[in-house]
mmCIF file of C-alpha atoms and ligand atoms in Angstrom:
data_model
loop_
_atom_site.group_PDB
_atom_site.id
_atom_site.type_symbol
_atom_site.label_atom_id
_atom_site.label_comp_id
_atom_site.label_asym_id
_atom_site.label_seq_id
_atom_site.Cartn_x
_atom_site.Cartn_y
_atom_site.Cartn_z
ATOM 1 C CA UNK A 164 -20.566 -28.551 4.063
ATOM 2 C CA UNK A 165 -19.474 -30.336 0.630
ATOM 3 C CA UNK A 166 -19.579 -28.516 -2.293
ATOM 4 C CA UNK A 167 -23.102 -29.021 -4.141
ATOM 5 C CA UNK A 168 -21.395 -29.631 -7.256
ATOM 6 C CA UNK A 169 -17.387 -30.224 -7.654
ATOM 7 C CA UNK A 170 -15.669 -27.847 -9.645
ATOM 8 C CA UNK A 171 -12.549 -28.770 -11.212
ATOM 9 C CA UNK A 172 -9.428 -27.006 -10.555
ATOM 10 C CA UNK A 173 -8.845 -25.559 -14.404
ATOM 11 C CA UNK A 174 -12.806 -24.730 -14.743
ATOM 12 C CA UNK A 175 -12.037 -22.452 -11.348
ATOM 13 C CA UNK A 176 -11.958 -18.422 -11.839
ATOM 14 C CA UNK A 177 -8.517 -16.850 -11.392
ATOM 15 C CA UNK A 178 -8.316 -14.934 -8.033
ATOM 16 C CA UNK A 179 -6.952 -11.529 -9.443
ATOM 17 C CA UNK A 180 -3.941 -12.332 -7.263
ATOM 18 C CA UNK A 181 -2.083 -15.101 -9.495
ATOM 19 C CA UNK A 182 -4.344 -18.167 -8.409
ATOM 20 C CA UNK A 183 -7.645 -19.428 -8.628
ATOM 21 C CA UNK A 184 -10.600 -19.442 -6.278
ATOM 22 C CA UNK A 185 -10.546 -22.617 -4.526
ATOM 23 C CA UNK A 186 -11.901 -23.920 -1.149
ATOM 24 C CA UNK A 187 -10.883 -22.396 1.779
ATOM 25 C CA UNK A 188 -10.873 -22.332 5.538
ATOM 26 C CA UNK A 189 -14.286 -20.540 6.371
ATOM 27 C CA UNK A 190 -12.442 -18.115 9.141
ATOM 28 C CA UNK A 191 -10.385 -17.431 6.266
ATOM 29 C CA UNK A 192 -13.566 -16.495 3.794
ATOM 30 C CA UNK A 193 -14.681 -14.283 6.202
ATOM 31 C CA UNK A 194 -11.746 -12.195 6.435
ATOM 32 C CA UNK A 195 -11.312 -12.400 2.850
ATOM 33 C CA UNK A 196 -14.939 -11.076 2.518
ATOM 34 C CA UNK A 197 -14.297 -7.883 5.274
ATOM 35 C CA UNK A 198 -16.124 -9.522 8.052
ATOM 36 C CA UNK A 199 -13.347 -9.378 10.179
ATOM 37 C CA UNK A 200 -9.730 -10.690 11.132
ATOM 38 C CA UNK A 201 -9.049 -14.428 10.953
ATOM 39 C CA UNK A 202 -8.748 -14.219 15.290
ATOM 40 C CA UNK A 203 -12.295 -12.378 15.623
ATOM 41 C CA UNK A 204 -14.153 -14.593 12.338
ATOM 42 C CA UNK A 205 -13.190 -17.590 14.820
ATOM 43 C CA UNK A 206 -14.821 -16.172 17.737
ATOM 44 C CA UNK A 207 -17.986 -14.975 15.335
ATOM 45 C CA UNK A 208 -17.868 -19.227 14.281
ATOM 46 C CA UNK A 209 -17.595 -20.845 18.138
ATOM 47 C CA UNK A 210 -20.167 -17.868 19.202
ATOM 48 C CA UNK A 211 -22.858 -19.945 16.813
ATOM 49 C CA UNK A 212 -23.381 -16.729 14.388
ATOM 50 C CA UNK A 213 -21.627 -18.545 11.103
ATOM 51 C CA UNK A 214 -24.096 -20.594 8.597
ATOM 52 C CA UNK A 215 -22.901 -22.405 5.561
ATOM 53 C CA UNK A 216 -25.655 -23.330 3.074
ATOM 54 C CA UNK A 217 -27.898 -23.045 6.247
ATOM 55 C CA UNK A 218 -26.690 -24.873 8.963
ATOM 56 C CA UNK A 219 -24.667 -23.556 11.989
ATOM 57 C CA UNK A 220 -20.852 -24.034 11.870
ATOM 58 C CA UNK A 221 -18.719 -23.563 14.895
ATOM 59 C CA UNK A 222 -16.215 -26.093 13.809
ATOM 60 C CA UNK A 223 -12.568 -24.106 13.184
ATOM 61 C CA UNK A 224 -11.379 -27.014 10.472
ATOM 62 C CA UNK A 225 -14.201 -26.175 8.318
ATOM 63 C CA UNK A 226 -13.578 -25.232 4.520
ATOM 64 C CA UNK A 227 -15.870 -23.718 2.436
ATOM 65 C CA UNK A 228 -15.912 -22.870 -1.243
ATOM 66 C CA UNK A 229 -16.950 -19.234 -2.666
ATOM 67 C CA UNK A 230 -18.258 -20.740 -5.812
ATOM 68 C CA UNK A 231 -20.610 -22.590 -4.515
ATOM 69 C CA UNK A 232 -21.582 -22.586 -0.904
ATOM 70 C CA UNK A 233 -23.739 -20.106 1.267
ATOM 71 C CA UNK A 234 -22.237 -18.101 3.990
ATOM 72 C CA UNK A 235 -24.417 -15.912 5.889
ATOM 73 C CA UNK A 236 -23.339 -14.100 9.435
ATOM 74 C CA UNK A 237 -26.011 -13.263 11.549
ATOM 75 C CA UNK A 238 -28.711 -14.396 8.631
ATOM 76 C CA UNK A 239 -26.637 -12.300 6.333
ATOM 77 C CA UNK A 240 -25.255 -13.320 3.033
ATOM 78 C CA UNK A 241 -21.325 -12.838 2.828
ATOM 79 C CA UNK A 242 -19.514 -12.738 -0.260
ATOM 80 C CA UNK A 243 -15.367 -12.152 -1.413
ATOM 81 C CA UNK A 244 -15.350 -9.101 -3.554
ATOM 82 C CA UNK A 245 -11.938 -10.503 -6.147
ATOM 83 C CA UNK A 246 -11.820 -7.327 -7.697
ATOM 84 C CA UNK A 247 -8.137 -5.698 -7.850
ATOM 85 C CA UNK A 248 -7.813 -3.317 -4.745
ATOM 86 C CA UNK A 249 -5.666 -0.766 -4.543
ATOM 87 C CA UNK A 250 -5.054 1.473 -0.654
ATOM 88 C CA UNK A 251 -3.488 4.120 0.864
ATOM 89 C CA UNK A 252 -1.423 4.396 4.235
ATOM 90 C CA UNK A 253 -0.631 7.003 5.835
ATOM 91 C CA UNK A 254 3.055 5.046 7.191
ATOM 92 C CA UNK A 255 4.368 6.333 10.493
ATOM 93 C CA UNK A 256 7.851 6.850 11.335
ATOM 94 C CA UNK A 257 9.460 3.290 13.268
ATOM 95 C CA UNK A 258 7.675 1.325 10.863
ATOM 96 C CA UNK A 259 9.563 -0.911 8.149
ATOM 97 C CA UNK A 260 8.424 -1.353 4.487
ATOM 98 C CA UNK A 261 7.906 -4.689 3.933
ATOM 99 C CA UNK A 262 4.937 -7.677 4.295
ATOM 100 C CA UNK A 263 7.549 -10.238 5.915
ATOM 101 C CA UNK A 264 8.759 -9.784 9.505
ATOM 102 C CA UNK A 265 12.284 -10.376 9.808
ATOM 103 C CA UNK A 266 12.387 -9.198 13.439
ATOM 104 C CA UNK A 267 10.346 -8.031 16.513
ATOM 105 C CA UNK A 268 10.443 -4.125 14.708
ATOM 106 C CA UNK A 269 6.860 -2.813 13.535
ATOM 107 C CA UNK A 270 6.422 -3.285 9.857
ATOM 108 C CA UNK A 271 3.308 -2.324 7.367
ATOM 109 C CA UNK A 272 1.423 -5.368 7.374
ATOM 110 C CA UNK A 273 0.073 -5.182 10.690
ATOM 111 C CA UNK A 274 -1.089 -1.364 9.844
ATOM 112 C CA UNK A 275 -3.015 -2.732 6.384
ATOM 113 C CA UNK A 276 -5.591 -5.265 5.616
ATOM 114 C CA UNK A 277 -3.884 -7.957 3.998
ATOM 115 C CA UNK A 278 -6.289 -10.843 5.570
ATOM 116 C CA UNK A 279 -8.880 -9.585 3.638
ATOM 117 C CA UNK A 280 -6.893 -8.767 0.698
ATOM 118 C CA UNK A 281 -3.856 -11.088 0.418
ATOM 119 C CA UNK A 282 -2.335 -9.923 -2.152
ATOM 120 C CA UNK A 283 -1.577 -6.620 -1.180
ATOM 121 C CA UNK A 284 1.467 -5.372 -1.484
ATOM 122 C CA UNK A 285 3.552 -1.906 -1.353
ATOM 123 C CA UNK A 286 4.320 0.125 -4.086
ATOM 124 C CA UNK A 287 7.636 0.957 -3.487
ATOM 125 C CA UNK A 288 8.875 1.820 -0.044
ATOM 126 C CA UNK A 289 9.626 4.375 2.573
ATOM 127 C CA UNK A 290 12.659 4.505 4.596
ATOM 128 C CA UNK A 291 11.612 3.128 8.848
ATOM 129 C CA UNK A 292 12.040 7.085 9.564
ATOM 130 C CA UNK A 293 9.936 8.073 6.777
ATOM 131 C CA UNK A 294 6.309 8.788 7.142
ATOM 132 C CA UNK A 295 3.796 9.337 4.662
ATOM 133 C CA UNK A 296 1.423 8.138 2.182
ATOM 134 C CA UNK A 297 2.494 4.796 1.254
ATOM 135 C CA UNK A 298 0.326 2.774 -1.579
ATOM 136 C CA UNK A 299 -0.478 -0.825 -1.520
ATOM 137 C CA UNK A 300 -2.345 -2.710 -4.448
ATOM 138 C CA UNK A 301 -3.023 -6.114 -5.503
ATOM 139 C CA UNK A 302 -2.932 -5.326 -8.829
ATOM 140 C CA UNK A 303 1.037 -6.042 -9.264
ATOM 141 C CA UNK A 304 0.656 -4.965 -13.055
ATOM 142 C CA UNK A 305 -0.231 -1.377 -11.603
ATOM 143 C CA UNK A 306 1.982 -1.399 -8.707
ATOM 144 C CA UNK A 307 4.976 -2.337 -11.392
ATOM 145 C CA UNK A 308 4.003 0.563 -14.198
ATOM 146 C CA UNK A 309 3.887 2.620 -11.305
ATOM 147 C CA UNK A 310 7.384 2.254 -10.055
ATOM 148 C CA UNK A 311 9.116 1.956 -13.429
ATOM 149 C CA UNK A 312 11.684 4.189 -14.286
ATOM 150 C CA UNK A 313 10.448 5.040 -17.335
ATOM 151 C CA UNK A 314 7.413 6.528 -15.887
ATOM 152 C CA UNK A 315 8.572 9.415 -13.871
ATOM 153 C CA UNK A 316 5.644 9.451 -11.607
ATOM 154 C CA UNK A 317 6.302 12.637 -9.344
ATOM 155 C CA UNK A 318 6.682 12.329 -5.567
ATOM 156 C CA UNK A 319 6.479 15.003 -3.049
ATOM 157 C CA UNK A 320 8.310 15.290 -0.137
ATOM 158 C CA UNK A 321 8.606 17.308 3.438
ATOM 159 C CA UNK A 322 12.132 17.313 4.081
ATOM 160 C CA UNK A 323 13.248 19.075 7.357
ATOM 161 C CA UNK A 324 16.952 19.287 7.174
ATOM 162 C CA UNK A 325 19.537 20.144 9.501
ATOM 163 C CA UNK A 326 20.601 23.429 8.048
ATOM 164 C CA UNK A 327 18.979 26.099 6.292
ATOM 165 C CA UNK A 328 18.752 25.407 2.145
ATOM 166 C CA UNK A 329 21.093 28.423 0.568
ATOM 167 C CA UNK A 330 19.951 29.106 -3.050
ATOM 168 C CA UNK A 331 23.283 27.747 -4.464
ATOM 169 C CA UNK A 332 22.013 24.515 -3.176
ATOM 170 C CA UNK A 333 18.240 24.519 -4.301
ATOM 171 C CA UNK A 334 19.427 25.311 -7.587
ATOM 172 C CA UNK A 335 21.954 22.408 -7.843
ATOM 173 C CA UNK A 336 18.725 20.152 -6.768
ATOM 174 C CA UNK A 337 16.719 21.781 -9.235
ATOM 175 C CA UNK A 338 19.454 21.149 -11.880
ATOM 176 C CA UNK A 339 19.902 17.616 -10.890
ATOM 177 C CA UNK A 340 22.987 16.689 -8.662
ATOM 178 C CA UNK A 341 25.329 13.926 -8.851
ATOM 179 C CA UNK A 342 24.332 10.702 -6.831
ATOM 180 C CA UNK A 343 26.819 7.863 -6.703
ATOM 181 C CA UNK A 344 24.583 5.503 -8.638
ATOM 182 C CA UNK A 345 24.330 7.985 -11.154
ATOM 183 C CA UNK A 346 23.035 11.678 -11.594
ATOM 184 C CA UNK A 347 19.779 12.702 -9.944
ATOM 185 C CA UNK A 348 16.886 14.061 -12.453
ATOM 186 C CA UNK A 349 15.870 17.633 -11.938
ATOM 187 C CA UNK A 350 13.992 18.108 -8.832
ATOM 188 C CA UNK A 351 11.271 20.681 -8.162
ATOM 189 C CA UNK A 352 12.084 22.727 -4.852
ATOM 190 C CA UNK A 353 10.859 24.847 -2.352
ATOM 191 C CA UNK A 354 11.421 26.504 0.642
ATOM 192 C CA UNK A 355 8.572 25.963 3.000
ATOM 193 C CA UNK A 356 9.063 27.662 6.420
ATOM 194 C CA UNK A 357 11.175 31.078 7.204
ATOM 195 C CA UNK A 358 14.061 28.865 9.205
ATOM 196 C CA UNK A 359 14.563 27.563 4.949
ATOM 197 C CA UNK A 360 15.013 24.376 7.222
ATOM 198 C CA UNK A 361 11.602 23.048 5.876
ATOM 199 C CA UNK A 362 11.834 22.185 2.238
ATOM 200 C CA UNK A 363 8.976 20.792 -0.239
ATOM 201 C CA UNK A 364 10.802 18.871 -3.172
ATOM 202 C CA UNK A 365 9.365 16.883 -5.834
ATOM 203 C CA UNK A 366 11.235 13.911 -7.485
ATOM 204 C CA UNK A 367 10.332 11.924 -10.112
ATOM 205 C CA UNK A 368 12.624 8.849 -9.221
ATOM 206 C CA UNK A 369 12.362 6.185 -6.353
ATOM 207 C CA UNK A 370 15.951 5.423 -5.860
ATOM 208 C CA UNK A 371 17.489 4.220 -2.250
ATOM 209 C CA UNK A 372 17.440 6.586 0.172
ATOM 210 C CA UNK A 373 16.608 9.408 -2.861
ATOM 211 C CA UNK A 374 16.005 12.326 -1.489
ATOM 212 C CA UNK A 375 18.148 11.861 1.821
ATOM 213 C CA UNK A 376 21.328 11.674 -0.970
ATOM 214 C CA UNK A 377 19.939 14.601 -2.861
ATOM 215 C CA UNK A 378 20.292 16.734 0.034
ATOM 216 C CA UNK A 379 23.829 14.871 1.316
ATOM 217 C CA UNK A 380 24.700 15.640 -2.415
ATOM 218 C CA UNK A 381 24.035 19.545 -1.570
ATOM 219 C CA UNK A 382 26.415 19.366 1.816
ATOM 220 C CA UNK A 383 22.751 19.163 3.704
ATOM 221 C CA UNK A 384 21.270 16.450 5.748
ATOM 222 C CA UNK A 385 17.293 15.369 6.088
ATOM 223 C CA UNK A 386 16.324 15.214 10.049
ATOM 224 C CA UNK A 387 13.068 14.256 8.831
ATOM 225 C CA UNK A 388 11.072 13.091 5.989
ATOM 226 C CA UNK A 389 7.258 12.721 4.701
ATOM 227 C CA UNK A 390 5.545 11.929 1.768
ATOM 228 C CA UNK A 391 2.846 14.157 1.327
ATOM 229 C CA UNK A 392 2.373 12.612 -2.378
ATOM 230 C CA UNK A 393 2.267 10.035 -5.238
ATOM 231 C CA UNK A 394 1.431 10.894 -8.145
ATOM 232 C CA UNK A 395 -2.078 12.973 -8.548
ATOM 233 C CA UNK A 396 -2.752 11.204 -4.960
ATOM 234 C CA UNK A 397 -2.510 13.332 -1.759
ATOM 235 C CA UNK A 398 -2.428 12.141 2.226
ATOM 236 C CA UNK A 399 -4.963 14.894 2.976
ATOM 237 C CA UNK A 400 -6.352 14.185 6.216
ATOM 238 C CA UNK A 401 -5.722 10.573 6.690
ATOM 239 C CA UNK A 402 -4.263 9.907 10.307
ATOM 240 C CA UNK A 403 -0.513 8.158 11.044
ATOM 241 C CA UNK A 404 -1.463 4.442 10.967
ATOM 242 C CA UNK A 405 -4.351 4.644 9.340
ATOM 243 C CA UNK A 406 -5.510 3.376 5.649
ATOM 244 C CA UNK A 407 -8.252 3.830 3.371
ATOM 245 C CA UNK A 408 -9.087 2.200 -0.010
ATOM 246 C CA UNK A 409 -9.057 4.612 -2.998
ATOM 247 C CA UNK A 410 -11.879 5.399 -4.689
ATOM 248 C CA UNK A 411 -12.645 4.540 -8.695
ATOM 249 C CA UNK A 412 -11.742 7.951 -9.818
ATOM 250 C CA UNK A 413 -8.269 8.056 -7.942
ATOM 251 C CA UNK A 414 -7.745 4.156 -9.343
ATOM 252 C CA UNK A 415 -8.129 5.680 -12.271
ATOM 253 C CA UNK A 416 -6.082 8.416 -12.271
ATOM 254 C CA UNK A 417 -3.224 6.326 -10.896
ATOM 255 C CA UNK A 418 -3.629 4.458 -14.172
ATOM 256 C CA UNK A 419 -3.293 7.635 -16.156
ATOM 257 C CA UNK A 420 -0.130 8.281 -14.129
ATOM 258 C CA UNK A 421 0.932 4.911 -14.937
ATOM 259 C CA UNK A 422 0.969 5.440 -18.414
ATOM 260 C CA UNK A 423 1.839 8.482 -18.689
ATOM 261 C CA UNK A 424 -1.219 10.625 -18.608
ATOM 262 C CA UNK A 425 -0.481 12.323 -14.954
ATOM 263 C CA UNK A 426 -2.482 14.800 -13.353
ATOM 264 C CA UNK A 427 -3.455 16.208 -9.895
ATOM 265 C CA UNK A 428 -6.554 15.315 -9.046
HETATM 266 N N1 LIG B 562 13.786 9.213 -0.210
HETATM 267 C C1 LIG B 562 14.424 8.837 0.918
HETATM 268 O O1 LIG B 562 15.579 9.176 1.120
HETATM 269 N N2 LIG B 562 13.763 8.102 1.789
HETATM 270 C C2 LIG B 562 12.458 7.718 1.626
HETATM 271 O O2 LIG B 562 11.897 7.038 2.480
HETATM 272 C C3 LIG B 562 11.810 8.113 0.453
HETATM 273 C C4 LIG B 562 12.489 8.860 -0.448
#
């Protein structure tokens, strides 16, 4: 179970996530490496299924390190992939934006991997009653270019609103209305239904409670709201509660939109 050959702490490979690789418990190592959750990595060591550098370990207190030992599951080499990983979640409504409980009410880090990726974190936020695509990455760098002002990455929204959306008021939204932290940037708008209660707008800001004070700002009110976009990144057909890791080419294009090279994919 010792290391073969000690590694010292500055000779260590950074983690991608602010610190370096370093020994670890091995219930841990298999989360990290997408085996499963800490809970069912125990019951895969006590079961007898866990080797490290070739013997059986059922012990929980057991540490291993990545550099340098041999995990196998079943006979099968494990390994943690470091590279920077970046998700989407399709957020449903109840749920709060953050990685921290601060009391008994649902929040996103139950709904996303984050024992095999513990750095993930959300790139900006939805509202408890908003539901949508919601990003996580561990690549803060991205998540930050992202989000800056600066960068005007567009958003899309389903807004159903209490009252029907006149023209007067579309065009104020479109124009850019007064917000009490300062005026709103020109917003793209449609109407999406014939009730003119369903409304598709685009923003390209990520202020509080955005486009809920757009649509105060217009003498309207938002019953409901999704995110149906970020960026060149759609939900499509991803399920309430569910998540899936983006592929290269939408990575990629999220760094275009990051520095300002947006488009739709
Ligand atoms: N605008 C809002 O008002 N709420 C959200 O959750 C997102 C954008």
């Amino acid at each position: 179970m010792a290391p073969k050959q000690p590694i010292a702490y500055e000779d260590r490979p950074d983690d991608g996530r602010g610190g370096k690789v370093v020994p670890m418990r091995l219930q841990k190592f298999l989360a990290r490496a997408g085996v499963a959750s800490r809970r069912a990595s125990e019951n895969l060591m006590t079961s007898g299924r866990v080797s490290v550098n070739g013997e059986v370990v059922t012990e929980l207190g057991a540490k291993v390190d990545p550099l340098v030992d041999v995990v196998e599951v079943d006979g099968r080499a494990v390994v943690i992939e470091d590279a920077p990983v970046t998700i989407m979640l399709h957020k449903p409504a109840g749920v709060i934006t953050t990685m921290k409980a601060q009391s008994d009410r649902p929040i996103v880090a139950s709904l996303v991997p984050r024992d095999r990726y513990p750095g993930l974190y959300p790139i900006g936020r939805l509202d408890a009653d908003t539901t949508g695509l919601l990003l996580f990455s561990t690549d803060g760098q991205l998540g930050n270019a992202l989000l800056h002002p600066s960068r005007h990455v567009p958003k899309t929204y389903l807004a159903r609103l209490k009252a029907p959306l006149g023209k007067e008021a579309a065009d104020a939204l479109r124009e850019g209305v007064e917000l009490d932290d300062g005026p709103a940037q020109p917003a793209e708008v449609e109407v999406a239904d014939k009730s003119g209660k369903l409304v598709r707008i685009t923003v390209r800001e990520g202020r509080y409670h955005q486009v809920k004070r757009m649509f105060e700002a217009v003498g309207n009110h938002v019953v409901s709201l999704h995110r149906e976009t970020f960026g060149p990144l759609s939900l499509g057909k991803l399920k309430p509660g569910r998540w899936r890791e983006l592929t290269a080419g939408e990575v990629a294009s999220l760094q275009n939109a990051a520095t300002g090279k947006a488009t739709r994919t």
